[in-house]
XYZ file of C-alpha atoms in Angstrom:
666
model
C 0.000 0.000 0.000
C 1.159 3.505 -0.750
C 0.766 6.386 1.654
C 1.545 9.950 0.657
C 0.269 12.040 3.536
C 0.919 15.788 3.314
C 4.268 15.631 1.548
C 4.893 17.626 -1.584
C 3.792 15.059 -4.123
C 5.285 16.787 -7.099
C 8.637 17.112 -5.396
C 8.697 13.356 -4.874
C 7.614 12.634 -8.441
C 10.344 14.920 -9.784
C 12.862 13.093 -7.631
C 11.681 9.620 -8.660
C 10.522 9.930 -12.241
C 10.298 13.444 -13.596
C 13.924 14.402 -13.334
C 14.885 17.964 -14.169
C 16.345 16.657 -17.390
C 12.874 15.654 -18.593
C 11.554 19.204 -18.295
C 14.693 20.663 -19.781
C 14.306 18.297 -22.714
C 10.557 18.968 -23.086
C 10.937 22.721 -22.817
C 13.793 22.696 -25.297
C 11.737 20.657 -27.804
C 8.754 22.996 -27.473
C 10.924 26.093 -27.715
C 12.783 24.833 -30.761
C 9.528 24.076 -32.550
C 7.912 27.415 -31.816
C 11.047 29.498 -32.441
C 11.713 27.810 -35.769
C 8.236 28.724 -36.965
C 8.339 32.384 -35.962
C 6.147 32.127 -32.869
C 6.906 32.720 -29.197
C 6.237 30.852 -25.967
C 5.553 33.197 -23.067
C 6.198 30.688 -20.243
C 9.498 29.315 -19.013
C 10.772 25.978 -17.817
C 9.679 26.572 -14.201
C 6.149 27.567 -15.205
C 5.753 24.355 -17.191
C 6.770 22.397 -14.100
C 4.343 24.432 -12.013
C 1.380 23.717 -14.287
C 2.096 19.987 -14.329
C 2.646 20.003 -10.562
C -0.762 21.573 -10.042
C -2.387 18.969 -12.286
C -0.632 16.063 -10.590
C -1.785 17.187 -7.172
C -5.318 17.283 -8.549
C -4.865 13.747 -9.919
C -3.456 12.609 -6.581
C -6.468 13.959 -4.696
C -8.918 12.409 -7.173
C -7.281 9.002 -7.216
C -6.464 8.359 -3.567
C -10.008 7.683 -2.284
C -13.210 5.845 -3.147
C -16.332 7.439 -1.766
C -20.104 7.123 -2.097
C -23.179 7.958 -0.056
C -23.563 4.641 1.814
C -20.030 4.708 3.223
C -19.303 5.676 6.807
C -16.096 7.250 5.509
C -14.079 7.209 2.296
C -11.875 4.199 1.544
C -8.282 4.332 0.378
C -7.965 3.205 -3.243
C -4.691 1.488 -2.397
C -6.332 -0.471 0.420
C -9.430 -1.802 -1.343
C -8.658 -2.038 -5.050
C -8.778 -5.558 -6.490
C -6.881 -6.065 -9.781
C -9.394 -6.747 -12.547
C -9.227 -8.838 -15.685
C -10.067 -7.701 -19.195
C -11.785 -9.516 -22.018
C -9.591 -9.104 -25.084
C -12.627 -8.032 -27.097
C -16.092 -6.760 -26.100
C -18.729 -9.354 -25.216
C -21.274 -7.754 -27.543
C -19.455 -9.057 -30.624
C -19.468 -12.724 -29.601
C -21.584 -14.942 -31.844
C -22.696 -17.660 -29.430
C -23.708 -17.402 -25.737
C -21.119 -20.040 -24.831
C -18.329 -18.400 -26.839
C -15.276 -18.200 -24.600
C -13.524 -14.844 -24.633
C -9.964 -14.839 -23.401
C -9.431 -12.684 -20.321
C -6.094 -11.287 -19.202
C -5.011 -9.202 -16.192
C -5.165 -5.436 -16.627
C -1.413 -5.051 -16.066
C -0.679 -7.676 -18.700
C -2.898 -5.917 -21.234
C -1.110 -2.630 -20.748
C 2.325 -4.147 -21.301
C 1.412 -4.820 -24.917
C 2.220 -1.239 -25.716
C 5.776 -0.897 -26.909
C 8.018 1.940 -27.948
C 8.814 2.528 -31.588
C 12.316 1.233 -30.980
C 11.024 -1.958 -29.354
C 8.567 -2.506 -32.191
C 11.295 -2.083 -34.778
C 13.625 -4.379 -32.898
C 10.957 -7.054 -32.585
C 10.031 -6.653 -36.226
C 13.628 -7.297 -37.260
C 13.939 -10.317 -35.012
C 10.564 -11.781 -35.753
C 9.185 -11.809 -39.265
C 6.077 -13.717 -38.285
C 3.897 -13.658 -35.214
C 5.320 -15.824 -32.471
C 3.459 -19.075 -32.073
C 3.486 -18.725 -28.296
C 1.718 -15.371 -28.092
C -0.364 -15.050 -24.941
C -3.511 -13.488 -26.348
C -5.522 -12.540 -29.404
C -3.632 -9.244 -29.584
C -0.968 -9.164 -32.284
C 2.038 -8.152 -30.203
C 4.166 -7.401 -33.253
C 1.703 -4.671 -34.144
C 0.604 -3.672 -30.663
C -1.730 -0.707 -30.211
C -0.550 2.621 -28.898
C -3.797 3.328 -27.038
C -6.633 1.532 -25.281
C -10.382 1.717 -24.773
C -11.597 0.070 -21.569
C -15.312 -0.695 -21.659
C -17.609 -1.978 -18.940
C -21.153 -2.031 -17.649
C -22.237 0.523 -15.013
C -20.419 -0.274 -11.793
C -17.864 -2.564 -13.478
C -14.938 -0.582 -12.014
C -13.827 1.618 -14.909
C -13.159 4.809 -12.951
C -11.688 2.970 -9.964
C -9.329 1.177 -12.340
C -8.196 4.542 -13.684
C -7.593 5.711 -10.114
C -5.503 2.600 -9.556
C -3.427 3.317 -12.673
C -2.831 6.881 -11.534
C -1.650 5.660 -8.139
C 0.610 3.035 -9.654
C 2.136 5.486 -12.089
C 2.666 8.130 -9.402
C 4.114 6.063 -6.581
C 3.745 2.402 -7.399
C 4.917 -0.160 -9.905
C 7.929 1.138 -11.792
C 7.413 -1.435 -14.557
C 3.759 -0.669 -15.209
C 3.512 1.620 -18.246
C 7.225 2.167 -17.859
C 7.400 4.337 -20.975
C 4.991 6.913 -19.541
C 6.233 9.405 -16.996
C 3.100 10.647 -15.223
C -0.719 10.522 -15.496
C -2.621 13.269 -17.276
C -6.325 13.103 -16.394
C -9.271 14.468 -18.360
C -12.659 13.725 -16.777
C -14.981 13.887 -19.748
C -18.059 14.700 -17.659
C -16.515 18.155 -17.222
C -17.144 18.729 -20.933
C -20.812 19.272 -20.090
C -20.137 22.377 -18.018
C -16.895 23.783 -19.388
C -16.688 27.477 -20.083
C -14.880 29.343 -22.833
C -11.180 29.595 -22.128
C -10.205 33.112 -21.141
C -7.572 33.789 -23.773
C -7.478 35.177 -27.306
C -7.908 31.751 -28.928
C -11.693 31.561 -28.732
C -11.678 28.759 -31.293
C -10.384 26.512 -28.491
C -13.986 26.373 -27.323
C -14.773 24.210 -30.339
C -12.134 21.687 -29.312
C -12.305 19.414 -26.294
C -9.238 17.227 -25.813
C -6.863 19.738 -27.402
C -8.155 22.544 -25.188
C -7.747 20.374 -22.089
C -4.132 19.630 -22.999
C -3.630 23.346 -23.521
C -4.975 24.148 -20.039
C -3.051 21.385 -18.246
C 0.287 22.351 -19.773
C -0.342 26.103 -19.549
C 1.239 26.790 -22.928
C 0.790 30.480 -23.758
C 1.415 31.076 -27.433
C 2.223 34.180 -29.406
C 1.460 33.094 -32.955
C 3.614 33.860 -35.994
C 2.588 37.118 -37.630
C 0.986 35.417 -40.633
C -1.508 33.617 -38.339
C -2.876 36.753 -36.657
C -5.418 37.459 -39.359
C -9.014 36.794 -38.280
C -9.392 34.426 -41.220
C -6.515 32.208 -40.024
C -8.455 30.151 -37.483
C -7.633 26.831 -39.165
C -3.953 27.709 -39.446
C -3.783 28.689 -35.753
C -5.529 25.468 -34.785
C -3.126 23.344 -36.826
C -0.157 25.242 -35.403
C -1.378 24.831 -31.831
C -1.950 21.093 -32.348
C 1.568 20.580 -33.664
C 2.936 22.400 -30.629
C 0.823 20.288 -28.239
C 1.899 17.052 -29.931
C 5.530 18.154 -29.551
C 4.935 18.853 -25.856
C 3.082 15.597 -25.184
C 5.577 13.446 -27.034
C 8.517 15.009 -25.208
C 6.821 14.552 -21.792
C 5.319 11.113 -22.619
C 2.382 11.075 -20.144
C -0.303 8.420 -19.700
C -3.416 10.307 -20.844
C -6.549 9.053 -19.084
C -9.838 10.083 -20.680
C -12.433 8.920 -18.171
C -16.142 8.600 -18.942
C -16.919 8.924 -22.643
C -20.480 7.836 -21.794
C -20.821 10.779 -19.384
C -20.684 13.338 -22.211
C -24.254 14.577 -22.523
C -24.329 16.049 -26.016
C -24.020 14.056 -29.223
C -22.091 16.893 -30.858
C -19.520 16.832 -28.038
C -19.154 13.046 -28.332
C -18.543 13.409 -32.048
C -15.926 16.092 -31.409
C -14.093 13.790 -28.988
C -14.247 10.902 -31.459
C -12.804 13.078 -34.218
C -10.020 14.235 -31.929
C -9.260 10.656 -30.864
C -8.930 9.620 -34.510
C -6.490 12.469 -35.010
C -4.532 11.953 -31.801
C -4.354 8.190 -32.206
C -2.090 8.512 -35.214
C -0.112 11.513 -33.930
C 0.865 10.297 -30.443
C 3.452 7.530 -30.379
C 5.194 7.965 -27.037
C 2.174 9.210 -25.102
C -0.445 6.566 -24.341
C -4.185 7.272 -24.177
C -6.707 5.198 -22.231
C -10.381 5.987 -22.810
C -13.122 4.523 -20.587
C -16.781 4.175 -21.450
C -19.889 2.189 -20.677
C -20.012 -0.637 -23.208
C -23.258 0.435 -24.857
C -21.983 3.976 -25.525
C -18.873 3.047 -27.441
C -19.358 0.965 -30.572
C -16.535 2.447 -32.587
C -13.278 1.181 -33.995
C -10.432 3.696 -33.838
C -7.062 3.205 -35.494
C -4.250 2.576 -32.994
C -6.751 1.778 -30.194
C -7.503 -1.684 -28.827
C -10.925 -2.233 -27.245
C -10.989 -4.246 -24.012
C -13.931 -4.909 -21.698
C -13.807 -5.364 -17.933
C -14.633 -8.910 -16.880
C -17.016 -9.406 -13.930
C -15.454 -10.416 -10.629
C -14.844 -14.114 -10.080
C -15.218 -15.861 -6.712
C -11.587 -15.298 -5.738
C -11.806 -11.583 -6.567
C -15.061 -11.280 -4.600
C -13.346 -12.896 -1.614
C -10.330 -10.593 -1.937
C -12.609 -7.572 -2.309
C -14.483 -8.416 0.910
C -11.256 -8.928 2.870
C -9.743 -5.699 1.575
C -12.890 -3.740 2.342
C -13.770 -5.154 5.763
C -10.130 -5.653 6.892
C -11.141 -8.260 9.479
C -10.918 -11.754 8.029
C -13.601 -12.957 10.453
C -16.014 -10.266 9.280
C -15.153 -10.921 5.650
C -15.894 -14.633 6.054
C -19.192 -13.854 7.784
C -20.126 -11.389 5.045
C -19.315 -13.918 2.313
C -21.341 -16.644 4.015
C -24.370 -14.345 4.175
C -23.801 -13.279 0.573
C -23.482 -16.830 -0.781
C -26.590 -17.926 1.125
C -28.624 -15.145 -0.474
C -30.542 -15.164 -3.785
C -28.714 -12.011 -4.925
C -25.193 -13.440 -4.854
C -25.018 -12.961 -8.635
C -25.117 -9.164 -8.241
C -21.775 -9.216 -6.391
C -19.855 -9.717 -9.644
C -19.960 -5.934 -10.082
C -17.502 -3.956 -7.937
C -20.121 -1.230 -7.441
C -22.680 -3.661 -6.030
C -20.368 -5.593 -3.746
C -18.906 -2.297 -2.494
C -22.375 -1.140 -1.443
C -23.153 -4.517 0.150
C -19.861 -4.318 2.070
C -20.720 -0.776 3.170
C -24.121 -1.930 4.440
C -22.506 -4.853 6.270
C -19.871 -2.538 7.726
C -22.564 -0.351 9.288
C -24.824 -3.152 10.550
C -22.519 -6.180 10.666
C -25.017 -8.060 8.513
C -26.608 -8.020 5.090
C -30.324 -7.096 5.219
C -32.480 -10.038 6.340
C -35.014 -9.413 3.602
C -33.647 -9.924 0.071
C -36.231 -7.446 -1.226
C -34.242 -4.676 0.494
C -31.153 -5.575 -1.527
C -33.054 -5.958 -4.814
C -34.523 -2.492 -4.427
C -31.200 -1.021 -3.383
C -29.298 -2.459 -6.359
C -31.961 -1.549 -8.932
C -32.323 1.982 -7.554
C -28.545 2.336 -7.472
C -28.192 1.369 -11.129
C -31.220 3.224 -12.475
C -30.574 6.622 -10.940
C -28.817 6.802 -7.568
C -25.264 6.181 -8.799
C -25.486 8.918 -11.433
C -27.207 11.295 -9.000
C -24.412 10.855 -6.445
C -21.897 11.875 -9.114
C -24.061 14.693 -10.540
C -24.334 13.016 -13.942
C -27.431 13.666 -16.016
C -28.323 11.245 -18.810
C -31.057 12.652 -20.995
C -33.514 10.273 -22.608
C -34.237 10.358 -26.327
C -37.901 9.781 -25.444
C -40.279 12.136 -23.673
C -41.491 11.074 -20.241
C -39.106 8.124 -20.164
C -37.272 9.099 -17.017
C -35.971 6.795 -14.290
C -39.330 5.781 -12.832
C -40.735 4.983 -16.285
C -37.613 3.001 -17.154
C -38.185 0.956 -14.009
C -41.797 0.265 -15.021
C -40.729 -0.581 -18.582
C -38.033 -2.972 -17.363
C -40.547 -4.656 -15.044
C -43.016 -5.133 -17.885
C -40.278 -6.322 -20.245
C -38.934 -8.790 -17.672
C -42.420 -10.241 -17.129
C -43.209 -10.492 -20.831
C -39.906 -12.160 -21.723
C -40.163 -14.530 -18.750
C -43.615 -15.863 -19.628
C -43.197 -15.907 -23.423
C -39.559 -16.827 -23.998
C -38.794 -18.819 -20.845
C -35.034 -18.393 -21.086
C -32.444 -15.940 -19.821
C -30.815 -14.986 -23.140
C -33.053 -13.422 -25.782
C -32.466 -12.810 -29.455
C -33.448 -9.714 -31.400
C -36.780 -11.229 -32.459
C -37.637 -12.023 -28.830
C -36.869 -8.432 -27.911
C -38.832 -6.965 -30.814
C -41.862 -9.180 -30.187
C -41.909 -8.312 -26.518
C -41.457 -4.614 -27.277
C -44.381 -4.657 -29.711
C -46.614 -6.071 -26.970
C -45.777 -3.358 -24.434
C -44.464 -0.197 -26.137
C -47.843 1.555 -26.200
C -48.056 1.317 -22.403
C -45.134 3.735 -22.233
C -45.868 6.050 -25.184
C -42.767 4.780 -26.952
C -42.484 4.762 -30.749
C -43.266 1.605 -32.670
C -40.330 -0.346 -34.091
C -37.592 1.073 -31.848
C -36.951 -1.917 -29.621
C -33.173 -1.938 -30.164
C -32.826 1.832 -29.653
C -34.812 1.714 -26.410
C -32.818 -1.317 -25.221
C -29.573 0.501 -26.011
C -30.651 3.552 -24.003
C -31.637 1.379 -21.040
C -28.288 -0.422 -21.180
C -26.457 2.898 -21.349
C -28.433 4.499 -18.529
C -28.833 1.529 -16.155
C -26.883 -1.550 -17.236
C -29.813 -3.727 -16.147
C -30.651 -5.013 -19.628
C -27.619 -5.498 -21.843
C -26.476 -6.554 -25.281
C -24.744 -9.847 -24.490
C -23.457 -10.647 -27.977
C -24.409 -10.506 -31.628
C -28.216 -10.832 -31.730
C -28.242 -11.567 -27.967
C -29.715 -9.689 -25.012
C -30.056 -10.507 -21.343
C -30.737 -8.980 -17.949
C -27.434 -8.305 -16.247
C -28.367 -10.454 -13.228
C -30.912 -13.287 -13.107
C -32.004 -12.315 -9.588
C -32.834 -8.794 -10.787
C -34.825 -10.140 -13.741
C -36.835 -12.165 -11.229
C -37.284 -9.146 -8.988
C -38.399 -6.872 -11.841
C -40.861 -9.541 -12.997
C -42.218 -9.759 -9.459
C -42.631 -5.987 -9.344
C -44.821 -6.210 -12.437
C -46.861 -9.157 -11.111
C -47.559 -7.565 -7.761
C -48.995 -4.437 -9.425
C -51.414 -6.359 -11.638
C -55.103 -5.976 -10.716
C -55.282 -9.766 -10.270
C -52.987 -12.767 -10.431
C -52.638 -14.378 -13.879
C -55.291 -17.054 -14.396
C -53.522 -19.373 -16.832
C -51.797 -22.147 -14.935
C -49.027 -22.294 -17.555
C -48.094 -18.718 -16.645
C -48.245 -19.430 -12.922
C -46.057 -22.508 -13.331
C -43.386 -20.456 -15.145
C -43.171 -17.941 -12.297
C -42.195 -19.959 -9.220
C -39.336 -17.690 -8.111
C -41.109 -14.512 -9.179
C -44.322 -15.325 -7.272
C -42.319 -15.967 -4.103
C -40.655 -12.559 -4.499
C -44.017 -10.934 -5.343
C -45.429 -12.314 -2.119
C -42.551 -10.786 -0.164
C -42.699 -7.324 -1.781
C -46.484 -6.977 -1.757
C -48.038 -4.430 0.585
C -49.764 -7.281 2.436
C -47.772 -10.521 2.037
C -50.289 -12.517 4.098
C -53.287 -11.568 1.982
C -51.313 -11.967 -1.256
C -50.104 -15.430 -0.294
C -53.563 -16.552 0.815
C -55.101 -15.438 -2.501
C -52.329 -17.114 -4.495
C -52.735 -20.464 -2.747
C -56.543 -20.571 -2.421
C -57.611 -18.761 -5.613
C -54.946 -20.088 -7.973
C -52.872 -23.044 -6.823
C -55.727 -24.879 -5.082
C -57.887 -25.059 -8.195
C -55.269 -26.552 -10.517
C -55.624 -30.265 -11.111
C -51.980 -31.052 -11.830
C -48.791 -29.747 -10.331
C -45.220 -29.894 -11.585
C -43.267 -30.924 -8.511
C -40.475 -28.569 -9.572
C -42.843 -25.598 -9.286
C -43.823 -26.381 -5.703
C -40.250 -27.155 -4.675
C -38.884 -23.983 -6.253
C -41.701 -21.815 -4.906
C -41.350 -23.096 -1.331
C -37.564 -22.839 -1.384
C -37.641 -19.268 -2.668
C -40.469 -18.268 -0.324
C -38.423 -19.334 2.691
C -35.389 -17.455 1.354
C -37.407 -14.280 0.719
C -38.817 -14.315 4.289
C -42.132 -12.510 3.701
C -43.639 -10.717 6.688
C -46.559 -13.078 7.294
C -49.195 -12.268 9.904
C -49.888 -14.722 12.711
C -53.248 -15.540 11.123
C -55.306 -18.676 10.528
C -55.558 -17.857 6.822
C -51.769 -17.812 6.416
C -51.406 -20.974 8.488
C -53.834 -22.941 6.354
C -52.339 -21.559 3.128
C -48.915 -22.778 4.277
C -50.372 -26.131 5.279
C -52.114 -26.485 1.923
C -48.865 -25.635 0.134
C -47.197 -28.325 2.225
C -49.883 -30.780 1.128
C -49.446 -29.876 -2.542
C -45.796 -30.803 -2.299
C -46.694 -34.295 -1.122
C -49.070 -34.616 -4.038
C -52.594 -34.934 -2.668
C -55.257 -32.317 -3.323
C -58.989 -32.341 -3.642
C -58.574 -33.505 -7.220
C -55.568 -35.815 -6.824
C -56.102 -38.427 -4.155
C -53.681 -41.288 -4.249
C -52.444 -43.836 -5.767
C -49.145 -42.433 -4.615
C -46.209 -44.649 -3.836
C -45.604 -45.375 -0.194
C -41.942 -44.568 -0.828
C -42.068 -40.793 -1.004
C -38.712 -39.105 -1.588
C -38.499 -35.980 0.554
C -35.692 -33.791 -0.824
C -36.590 -30.725 1.246
C -36.216 -31.896 4.846
C -34.490 -28.742 6.082
C -36.924 -26.416 4.304
C -39.958 -28.261 5.683
C -38.670 -28.045 9.235
C -38.876 -24.271 8.891
C -42.217 -24.465 7.064
C -43.602 -26.715 9.804
C -42.669 -24.135 12.427
C -44.424 -21.407 10.427
C -47.571 -23.553 10.302
C -47.454 -24.478 13.989
C -47.249 -20.791 14.926
C -50.604 -20.252 13.206
C -52.620 -23.490 13.163
C -52.760 -25.851 16.108
C -52.938 -29.651 16.084
C -56.376 -29.357 17.651
C -57.573 -27.158 14.805
C -56.323 -29.629 12.198
C -57.928 -32.645 13.878
C -61.170 -30.723 14.412
C -61.576 -30.440 10.641
C -59.788 -33.548 9.328
C -59.614 -37.237 10.175
C -56.520 -39.348 9.601
C -57.252 -41.610 6.655
C -53.948 -43.209 5.585
C -50.278 -43.212 6.459
C -47.430 -43.235 3.913
C -43.729 -43.335 4.624
C -40.761 -41.509 3.161
C -37.548 -43.339 2.349
C -36.232 -41.886 5.611
C -38.981 -43.673 7.509
C -41.014 -40.562 8.347
C -44.788 -40.835 8.402
C -46.830 -38.796 5.920
C -50.465 -38.489 6.985
C -53.349 -38.461 4.535
C -56.216 -36.515 6.047
C -59.836 -36.445 4.942
C -62.251 -33.667 5.756
C -64.509 -34.810 8.631
C -68.259 -35.132 8.315
C -68.642 -33.557 11.738
C -66.652 -30.592 12.985
C -65.914 -29.642 16.555
C -67.702 -26.313 16.290
C -66.695 -25.280 19.787
C -63.037 -25.511 18.833
C -63.670 -23.910 15.446
C -65.715 -20.955 16.661
C -62.823 -18.700 15.655
C -63.132 -19.860 12.020
C -65.350 -18.345 9.396
C -67.611 -20.653 7.438
C -65.977 -19.313 4.288
C -62.500 -20.412 5.336
C -63.666 -23.900 6.313
C -65.615 -24.264 3.073
C -62.535 -23.336 1.046
C -60.352 -26.013 2.619
C -59.836 -29.025 0.306
C -61.457 -32.395 0.907
C -58.095 -34.105 1.345
C -54.670 -32.934 2.514
C -51.344 -34.605 3.195
C -49.025 -33.512 5.994
C -45.940 -34.676 7.837
C -46.536 -36.409 11.117
C -44.531 -33.785 12.984
C -47.465 -31.391 12.590
C -49.370 -33.750 14.880
C -47.747 -34.179 18.252
C -49.304 -37.586 18.920
C -47.421 -40.283 17.067
C -49.496 -42.354 14.657
C -49.090 -46.078 14.972
């Protein structure tokens, strides 16, 4: 770990890397260029150092901490950063879902850049590409510059902070041909003002004008360029001077957040400048970051990488770095891996927020719905709001809340119609055509709307050529549940119900009255179906227990749970035996918890006041399963607390485990 404290950063950088000779050399190169062309430079060697010193201190302050709203206090970048891996090409261009894209460490990727001398030397030694190359990148023709793509929260900006730290005070071999970081935060383009100097045409440039400001180069142009009609000549002259300065100083130029540029015209300006700079800068290296959906360009001399999601080892390292205590990290990871939202932790942004929540409370929220809502809100608007980034929609009244509703509807429609997690363009278009009118969106713009949602939220993404998917399966389930729970009534078709086992469990948990919702689902839908896929009941019960809905201590909930229990064992009013005596119970642990939920609400006396024991089956473990038949005579004194409606709605037959009845059956 690197600690700087209050020392004079620039003084240390000068001593370690930016020796006086570098500035003498750079200043001499700039001066020679401008003097030979009849211009003048009205700053000296010391002023150049001063401008760069000021910029480096700004970079140091920006890069040394990671901070967001949920944190108790900012974290040191050096302390928590986990080295990431990069796909050697973007995932959106893969052809098949199972296409394997090679991934390499970030530091390895950046070593592919070589100096002109090294390239020439390798070219002379090696006429053909070495057969033992370590990646798809042609190392004999390595790129000068890089684009690093990633979904929202993938770690793009934090990775740039890491590179700044490493270049300032860290690894001497990382980007060894670059002397210091030069940072341009592209979100600042949205609010920049005209530069207060005679060259007003700088306002129409973005990257060039930023270089001009950072280096503080004050130019007195040659006489022939002072005419008001010489704007193009002055611009070309200034660019040549800046290239001379950059090449003599050889910085690592970080251009962070292409996707954060609000205006299309500004994005186009930056792209044009990148095309120009890519071929002009040989010794300086540029790294551009962007959300994947916002950068679908191929620039000469740039190689496009994409950040790979965290793997299990990186997640473990992240937790230990963040929480410091290994005991706490292990506890956090156990809670995370036992949760249904474990898949969201592959994004650094998400796991950072989960760690921050754990750090404050020493636990992850008991109710998964809290985490679903937090992650979705974070990705749809909160993360941009915290950083004061505004992403305008191309569609009227399609702001964050409407995007949430659209995603919920889309998730539901794709879930019930496509029944898979990866969708092709036709799936997307068909689903869009069924729902677009609900949101006043234009017909036939499914791909454009999907691209905007990916850019703004990262919740629905382009996963390859002709492939789309929700970024996390658990969030697709949650969004589907959000749509279901807002419907005026539960879907009637049993085929739809059977395809929504996980989503109905989540819908029960997030409803305004989980008890009433669950009762209606069991008695008005599940009870009336004549056949049940065992996988539906198993999945629904498992997920229900994980989601931990806030059920009332009511008779209605108790009997709904008991009826659900009975459905699992396969006997309903319409389905009454011939079931094998050798029942395989694969959910022993889950049913222990379910049994306790039932016992808290329905007593043994209540059960035996309505039902008589008819038959006994056994599981392979030797446990008794009781078949109960509705009695001809009820104990009305015991059942005075019951409504006639509830009793009438109970099925004629149920099947329960013996442990719901305290008296052993012989």
